[in-house]
PDB file of N, CA and C in Angstrom:
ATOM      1  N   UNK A 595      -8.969 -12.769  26.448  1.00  0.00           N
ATOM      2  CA  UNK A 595      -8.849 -11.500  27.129  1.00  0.00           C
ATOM      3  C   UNK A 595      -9.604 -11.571  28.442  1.00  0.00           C
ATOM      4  N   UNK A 596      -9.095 -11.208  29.498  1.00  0.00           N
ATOM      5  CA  UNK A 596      -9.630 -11.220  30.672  1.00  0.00           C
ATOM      6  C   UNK A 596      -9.359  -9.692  31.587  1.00  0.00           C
ATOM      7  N   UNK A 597     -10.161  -8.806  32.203  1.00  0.00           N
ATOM      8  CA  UNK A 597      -9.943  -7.425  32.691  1.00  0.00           C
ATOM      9  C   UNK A 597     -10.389  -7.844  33.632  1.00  0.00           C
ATOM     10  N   UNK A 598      -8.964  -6.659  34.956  1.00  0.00           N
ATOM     11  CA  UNK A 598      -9.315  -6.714  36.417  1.00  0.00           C
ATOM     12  C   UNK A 598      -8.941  -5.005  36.441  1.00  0.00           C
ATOM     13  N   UNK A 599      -9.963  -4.781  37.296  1.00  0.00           N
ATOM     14  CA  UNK A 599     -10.059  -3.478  37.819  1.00  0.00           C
ATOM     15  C   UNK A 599      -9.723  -3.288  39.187  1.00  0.00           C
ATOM     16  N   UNK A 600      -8.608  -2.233  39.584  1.00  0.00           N
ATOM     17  CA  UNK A 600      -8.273  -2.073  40.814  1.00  0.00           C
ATOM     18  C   UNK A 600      -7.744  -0.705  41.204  1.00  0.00           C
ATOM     19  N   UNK A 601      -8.118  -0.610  42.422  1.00  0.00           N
ATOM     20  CA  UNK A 601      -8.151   0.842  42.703  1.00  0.00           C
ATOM     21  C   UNK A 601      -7.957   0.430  44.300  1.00  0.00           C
ATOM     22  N   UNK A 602      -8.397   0.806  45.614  1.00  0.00           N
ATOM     23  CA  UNK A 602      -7.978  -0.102  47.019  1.00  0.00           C
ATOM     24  C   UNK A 602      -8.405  -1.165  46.824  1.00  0.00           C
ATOM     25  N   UNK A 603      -9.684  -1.861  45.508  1.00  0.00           N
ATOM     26  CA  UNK A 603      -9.734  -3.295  46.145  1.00  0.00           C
ATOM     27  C   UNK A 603      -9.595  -3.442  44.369  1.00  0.00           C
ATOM     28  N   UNK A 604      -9.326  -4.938  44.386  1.00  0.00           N
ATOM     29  CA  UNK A 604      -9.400  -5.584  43.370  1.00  0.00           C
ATOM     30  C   UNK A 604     -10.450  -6.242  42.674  1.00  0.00           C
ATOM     31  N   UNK A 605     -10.918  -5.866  41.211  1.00  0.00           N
ATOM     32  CA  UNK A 605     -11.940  -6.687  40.973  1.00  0.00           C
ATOM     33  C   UNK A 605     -11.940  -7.452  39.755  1.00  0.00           C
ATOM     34  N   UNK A 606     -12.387  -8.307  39.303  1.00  0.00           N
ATOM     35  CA  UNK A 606     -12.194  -9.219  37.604  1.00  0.00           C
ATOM     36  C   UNK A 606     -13.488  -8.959  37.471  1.00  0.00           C
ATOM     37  N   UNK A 607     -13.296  -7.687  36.219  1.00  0.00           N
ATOM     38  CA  UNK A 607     -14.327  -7.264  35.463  1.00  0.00           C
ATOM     39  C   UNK A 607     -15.064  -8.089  34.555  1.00  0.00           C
ATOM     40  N   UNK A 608     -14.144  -8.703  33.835  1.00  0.00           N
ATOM     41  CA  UNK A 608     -14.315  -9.592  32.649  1.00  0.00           C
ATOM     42  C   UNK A 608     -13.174 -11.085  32.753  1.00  0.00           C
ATOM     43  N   UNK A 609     -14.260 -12.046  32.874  1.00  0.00           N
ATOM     44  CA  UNK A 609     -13.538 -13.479  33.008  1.00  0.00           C
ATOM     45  C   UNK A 609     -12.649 -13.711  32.126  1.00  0.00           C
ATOM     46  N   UNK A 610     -11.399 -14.492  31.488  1.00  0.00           N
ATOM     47  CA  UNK A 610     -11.101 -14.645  29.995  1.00  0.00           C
ATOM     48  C   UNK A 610     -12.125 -14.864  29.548  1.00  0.00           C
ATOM     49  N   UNK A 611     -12.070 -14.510  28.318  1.00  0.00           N
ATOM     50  CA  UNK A 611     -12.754 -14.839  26.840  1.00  0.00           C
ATOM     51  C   UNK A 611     -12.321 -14.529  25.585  1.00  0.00           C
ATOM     52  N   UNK A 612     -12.927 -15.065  24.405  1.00  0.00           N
ATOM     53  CA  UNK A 612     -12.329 -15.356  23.325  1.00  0.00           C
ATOM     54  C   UNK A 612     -12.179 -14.131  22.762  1.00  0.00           C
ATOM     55  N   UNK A 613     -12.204 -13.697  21.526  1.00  0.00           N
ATOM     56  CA  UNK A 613     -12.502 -12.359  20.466  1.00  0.00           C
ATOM     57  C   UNK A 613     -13.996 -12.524  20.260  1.00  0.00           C
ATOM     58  N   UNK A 614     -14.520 -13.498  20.064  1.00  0.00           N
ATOM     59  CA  UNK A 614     -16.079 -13.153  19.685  1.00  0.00           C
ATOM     60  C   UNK A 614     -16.750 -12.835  20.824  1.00  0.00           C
ATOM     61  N   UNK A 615     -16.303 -12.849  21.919  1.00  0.00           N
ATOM     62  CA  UNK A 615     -17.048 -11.726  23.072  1.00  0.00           C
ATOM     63  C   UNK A 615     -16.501 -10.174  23.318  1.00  0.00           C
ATOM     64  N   UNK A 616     -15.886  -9.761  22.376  1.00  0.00           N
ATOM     65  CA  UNK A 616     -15.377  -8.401  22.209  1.00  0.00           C
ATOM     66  C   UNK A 616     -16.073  -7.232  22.949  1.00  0.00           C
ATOM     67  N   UNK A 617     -17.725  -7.341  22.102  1.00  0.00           N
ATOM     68  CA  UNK A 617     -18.713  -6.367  23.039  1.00  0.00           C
ATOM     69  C   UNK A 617     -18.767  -6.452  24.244  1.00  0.00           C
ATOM     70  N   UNK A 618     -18.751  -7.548  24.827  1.00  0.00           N
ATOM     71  CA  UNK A 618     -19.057  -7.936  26.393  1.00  0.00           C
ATOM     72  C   UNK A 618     -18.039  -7.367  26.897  1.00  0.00           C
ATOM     73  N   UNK A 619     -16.678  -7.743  26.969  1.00  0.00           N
ATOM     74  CA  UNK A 619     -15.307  -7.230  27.754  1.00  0.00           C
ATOM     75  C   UNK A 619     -15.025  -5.438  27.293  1.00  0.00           C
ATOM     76  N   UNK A 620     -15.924  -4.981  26.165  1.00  0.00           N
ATOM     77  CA  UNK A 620     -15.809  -3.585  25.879  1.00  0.00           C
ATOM     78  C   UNK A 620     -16.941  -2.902  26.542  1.00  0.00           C
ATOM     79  N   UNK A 621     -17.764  -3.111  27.004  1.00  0.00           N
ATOM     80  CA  UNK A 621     -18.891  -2.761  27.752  1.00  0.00           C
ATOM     81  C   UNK A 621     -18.560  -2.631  29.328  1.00  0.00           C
ATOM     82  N   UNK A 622     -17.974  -4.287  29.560  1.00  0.00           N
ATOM     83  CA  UNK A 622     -17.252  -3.726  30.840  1.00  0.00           C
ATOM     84  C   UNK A 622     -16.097  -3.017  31.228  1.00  0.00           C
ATOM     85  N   UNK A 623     -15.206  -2.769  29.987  1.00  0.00           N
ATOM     86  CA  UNK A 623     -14.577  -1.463  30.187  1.00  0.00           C
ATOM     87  C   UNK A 623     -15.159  -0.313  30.415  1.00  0.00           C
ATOM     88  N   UNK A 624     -15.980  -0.248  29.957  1.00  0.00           N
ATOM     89  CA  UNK A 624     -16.418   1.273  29.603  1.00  0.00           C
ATOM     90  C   UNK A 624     -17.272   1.603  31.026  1.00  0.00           C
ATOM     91  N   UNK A 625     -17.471   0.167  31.907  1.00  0.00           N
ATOM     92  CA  UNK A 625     -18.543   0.462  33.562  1.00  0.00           C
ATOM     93  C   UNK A 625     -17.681   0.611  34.351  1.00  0.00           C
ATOM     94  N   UNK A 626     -16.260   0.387  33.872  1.00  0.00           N
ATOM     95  CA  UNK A 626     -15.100   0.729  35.620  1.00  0.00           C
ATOM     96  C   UNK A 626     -14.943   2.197  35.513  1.00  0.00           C
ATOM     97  N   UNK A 627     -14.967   2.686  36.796  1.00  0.00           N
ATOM     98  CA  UNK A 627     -15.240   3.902  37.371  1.00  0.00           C
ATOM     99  C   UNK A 627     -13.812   3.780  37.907  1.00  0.00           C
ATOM    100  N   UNK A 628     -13.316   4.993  38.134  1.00  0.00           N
ATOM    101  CA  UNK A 628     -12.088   5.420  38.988  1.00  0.00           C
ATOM    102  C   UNK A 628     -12.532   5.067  40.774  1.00  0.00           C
ATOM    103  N   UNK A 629     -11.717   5.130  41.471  1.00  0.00           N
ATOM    104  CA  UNK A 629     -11.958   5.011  42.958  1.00  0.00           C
ATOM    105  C   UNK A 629     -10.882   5.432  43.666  1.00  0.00           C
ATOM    106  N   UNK A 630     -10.286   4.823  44.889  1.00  0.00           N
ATOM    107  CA  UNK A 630      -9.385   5.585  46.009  1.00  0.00           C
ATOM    108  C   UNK A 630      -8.184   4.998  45.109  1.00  0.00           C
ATOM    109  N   UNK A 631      -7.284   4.335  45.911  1.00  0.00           N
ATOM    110  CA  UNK A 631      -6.127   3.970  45.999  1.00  0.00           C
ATOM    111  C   UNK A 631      -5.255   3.104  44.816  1.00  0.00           C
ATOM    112  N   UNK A 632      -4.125   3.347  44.332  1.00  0.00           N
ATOM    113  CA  UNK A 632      -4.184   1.938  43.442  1.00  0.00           C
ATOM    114  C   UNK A 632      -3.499   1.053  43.699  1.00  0.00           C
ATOM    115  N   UNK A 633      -3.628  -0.147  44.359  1.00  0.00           N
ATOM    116  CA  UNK A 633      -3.194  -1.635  44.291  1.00  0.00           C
ATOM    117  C   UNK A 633      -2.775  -2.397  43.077  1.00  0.00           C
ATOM    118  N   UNK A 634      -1.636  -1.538  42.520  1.00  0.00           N
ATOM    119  CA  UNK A 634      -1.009  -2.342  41.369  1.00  0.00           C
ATOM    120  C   UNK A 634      -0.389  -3.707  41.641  1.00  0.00           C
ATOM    121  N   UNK A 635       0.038  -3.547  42.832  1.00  0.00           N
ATOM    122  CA  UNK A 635       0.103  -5.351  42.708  1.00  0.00           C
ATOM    123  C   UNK A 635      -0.742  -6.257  43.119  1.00  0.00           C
ATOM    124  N   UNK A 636      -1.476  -6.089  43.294  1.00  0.00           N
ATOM    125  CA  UNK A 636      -3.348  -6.994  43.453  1.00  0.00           C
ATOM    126  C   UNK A 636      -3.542  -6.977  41.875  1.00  0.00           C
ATOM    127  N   UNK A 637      -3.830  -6.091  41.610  1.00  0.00           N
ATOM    128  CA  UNK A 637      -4.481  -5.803  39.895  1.00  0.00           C
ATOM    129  C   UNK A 637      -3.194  -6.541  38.548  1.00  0.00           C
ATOM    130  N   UNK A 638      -2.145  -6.640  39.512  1.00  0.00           N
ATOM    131  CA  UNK A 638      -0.829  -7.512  38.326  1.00  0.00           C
ATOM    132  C   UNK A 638      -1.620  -9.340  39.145  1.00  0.00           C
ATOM    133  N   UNK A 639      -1.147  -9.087  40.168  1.00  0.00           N
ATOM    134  CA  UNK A 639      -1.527 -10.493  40.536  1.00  0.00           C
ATOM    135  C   UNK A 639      -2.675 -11.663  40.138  1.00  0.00           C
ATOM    136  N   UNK A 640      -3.265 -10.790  39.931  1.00  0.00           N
ATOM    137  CA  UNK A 640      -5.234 -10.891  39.694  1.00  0.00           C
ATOM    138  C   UNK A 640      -4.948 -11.587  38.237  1.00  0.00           C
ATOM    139  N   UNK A 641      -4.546 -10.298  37.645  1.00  0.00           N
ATOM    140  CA  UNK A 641      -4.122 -10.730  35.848  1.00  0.00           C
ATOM    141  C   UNK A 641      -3.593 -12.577  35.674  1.00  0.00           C
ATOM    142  N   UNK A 642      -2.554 -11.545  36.336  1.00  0.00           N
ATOM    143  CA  UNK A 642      -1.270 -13.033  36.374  1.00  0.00           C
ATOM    144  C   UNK A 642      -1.795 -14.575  36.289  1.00  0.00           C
ATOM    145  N   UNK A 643      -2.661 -14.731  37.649  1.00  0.00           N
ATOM    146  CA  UNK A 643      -3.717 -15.867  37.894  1.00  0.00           C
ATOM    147  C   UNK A 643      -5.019 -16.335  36.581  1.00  0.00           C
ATOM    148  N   UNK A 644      -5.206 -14.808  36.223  1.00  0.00           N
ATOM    149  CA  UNK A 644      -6.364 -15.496  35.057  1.00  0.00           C
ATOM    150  C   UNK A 644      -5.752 -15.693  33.937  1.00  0.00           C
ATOM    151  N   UNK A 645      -4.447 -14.925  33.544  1.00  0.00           N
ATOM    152  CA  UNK A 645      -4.022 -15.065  32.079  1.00  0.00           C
ATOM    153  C   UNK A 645      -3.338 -16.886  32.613  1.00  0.00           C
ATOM    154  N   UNK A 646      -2.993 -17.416  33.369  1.00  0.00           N
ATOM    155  CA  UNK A 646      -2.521 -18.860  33.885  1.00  0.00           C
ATOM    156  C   UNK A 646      -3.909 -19.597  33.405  1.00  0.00           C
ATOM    157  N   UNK A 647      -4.943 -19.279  33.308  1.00  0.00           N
ATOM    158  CA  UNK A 647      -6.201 -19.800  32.443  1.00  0.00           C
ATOM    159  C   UNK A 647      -5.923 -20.795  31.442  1.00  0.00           C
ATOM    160  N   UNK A 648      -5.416 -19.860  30.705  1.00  0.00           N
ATOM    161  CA  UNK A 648      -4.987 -20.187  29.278  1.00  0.00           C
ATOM    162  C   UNK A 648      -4.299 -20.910  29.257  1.00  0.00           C
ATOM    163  N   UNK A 649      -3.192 -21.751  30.021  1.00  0.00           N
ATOM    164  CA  UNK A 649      -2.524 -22.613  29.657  1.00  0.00           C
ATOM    165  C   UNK A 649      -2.649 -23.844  28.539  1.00  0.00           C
ATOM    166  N   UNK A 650      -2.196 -23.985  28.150  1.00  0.00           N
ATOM    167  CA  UNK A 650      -2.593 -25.134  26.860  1.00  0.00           C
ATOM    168  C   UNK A 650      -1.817 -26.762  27.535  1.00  0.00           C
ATOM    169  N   UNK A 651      -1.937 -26.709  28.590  1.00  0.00           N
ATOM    170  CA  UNK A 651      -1.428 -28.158  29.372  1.00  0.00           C
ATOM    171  C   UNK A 651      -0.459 -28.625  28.655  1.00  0.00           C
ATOM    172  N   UNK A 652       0.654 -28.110  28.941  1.00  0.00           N
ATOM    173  CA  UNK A 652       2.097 -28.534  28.783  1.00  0.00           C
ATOM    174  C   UNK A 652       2.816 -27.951  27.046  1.00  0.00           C
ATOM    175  N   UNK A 653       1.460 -27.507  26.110  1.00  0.00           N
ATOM    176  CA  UNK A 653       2.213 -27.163  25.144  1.00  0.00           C
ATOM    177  C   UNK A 653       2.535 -25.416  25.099  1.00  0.00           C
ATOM    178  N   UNK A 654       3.690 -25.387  24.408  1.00  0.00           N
ATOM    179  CA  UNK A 654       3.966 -23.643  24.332  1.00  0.00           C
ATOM    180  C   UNK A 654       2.752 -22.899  24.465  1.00  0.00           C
ATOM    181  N   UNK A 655       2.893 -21.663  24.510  1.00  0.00           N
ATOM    182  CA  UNK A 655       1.771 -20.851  24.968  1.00  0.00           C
ATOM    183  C   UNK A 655       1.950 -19.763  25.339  1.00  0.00           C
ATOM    184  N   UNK A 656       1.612 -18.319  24.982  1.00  0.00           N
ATOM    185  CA  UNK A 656       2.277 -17.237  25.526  1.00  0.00           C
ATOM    186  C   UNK A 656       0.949 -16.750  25.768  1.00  0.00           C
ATOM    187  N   UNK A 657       1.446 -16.111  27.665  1.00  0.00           N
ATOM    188  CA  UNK A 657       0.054 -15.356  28.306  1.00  0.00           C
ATOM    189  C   UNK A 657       1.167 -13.772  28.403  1.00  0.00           C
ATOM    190  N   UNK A 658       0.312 -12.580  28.224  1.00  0.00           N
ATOM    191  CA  UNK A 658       0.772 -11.528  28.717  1.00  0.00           C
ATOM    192  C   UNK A 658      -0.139 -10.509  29.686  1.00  0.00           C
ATOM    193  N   UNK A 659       0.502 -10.293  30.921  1.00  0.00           N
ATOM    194  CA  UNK A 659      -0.057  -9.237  31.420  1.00  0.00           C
ATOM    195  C   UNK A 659       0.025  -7.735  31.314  1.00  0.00           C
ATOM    196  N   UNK A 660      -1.050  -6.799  31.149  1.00  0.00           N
ATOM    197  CA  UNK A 660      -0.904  -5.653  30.990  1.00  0.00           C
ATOM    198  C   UNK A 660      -1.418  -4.899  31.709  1.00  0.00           C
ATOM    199  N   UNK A 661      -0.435  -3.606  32.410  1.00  0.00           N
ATOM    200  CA  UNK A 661      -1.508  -3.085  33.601  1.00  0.00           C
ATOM    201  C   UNK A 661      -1.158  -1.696  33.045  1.00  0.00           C
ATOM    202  N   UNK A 662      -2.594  -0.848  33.283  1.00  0.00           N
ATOM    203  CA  UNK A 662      -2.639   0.421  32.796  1.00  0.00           C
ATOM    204  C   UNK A 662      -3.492   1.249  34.212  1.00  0.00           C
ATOM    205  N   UNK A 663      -2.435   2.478  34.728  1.00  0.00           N
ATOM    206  CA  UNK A 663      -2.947   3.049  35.596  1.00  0.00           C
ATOM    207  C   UNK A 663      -3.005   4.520  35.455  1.00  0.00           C
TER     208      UNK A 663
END
C-alpha cells in the first residue's frame, strides 16, 4: 500500500509498504488535511509510478490504482 495526497500540489504520504505497517500508512491518513485545488491527474500519476514498485520482474502481478476525491 502506498498513499499520495493531492490537492494543487502532489504529495506521497506513505511510501509502499507491506500490511504489517498498517498503523504507519493509517496515521498518515488520518495527517492529510484538505487544501486548494485538486490535481487528479498528478495524484493518479503519482499512484501509477509507486504502485510500478511492486513489480515482481517479469512475473504476473496485479498493481491497482485508487483515487478518492
Amino acid at each position: 500500500v502506498s498513499v499520495v495526497a493531492y490537492d494543487d500540489q502532489v504529495r506521497t504520504v506513505a511510501l509502499p509498504a507491506s500490511g504489517d505497517r498498517h498503523r504507519t500508512v493509517i496515521s498518515a491518513i488520518e495527517a492529510i488535511e484538505e487544501g486548494g485545488s485538486t490535481n487528479l491527474s498528478g495524484g493518479w500519476l503519482r499512484g501509477r509510478k509507486l504502485a510500478g514498485r511492486n513489480s515482481r520482474g517479469g512475473r504476473a502481478s496485479k498493481n491497482r490504482t485508487c483515487t478518492l476525491s
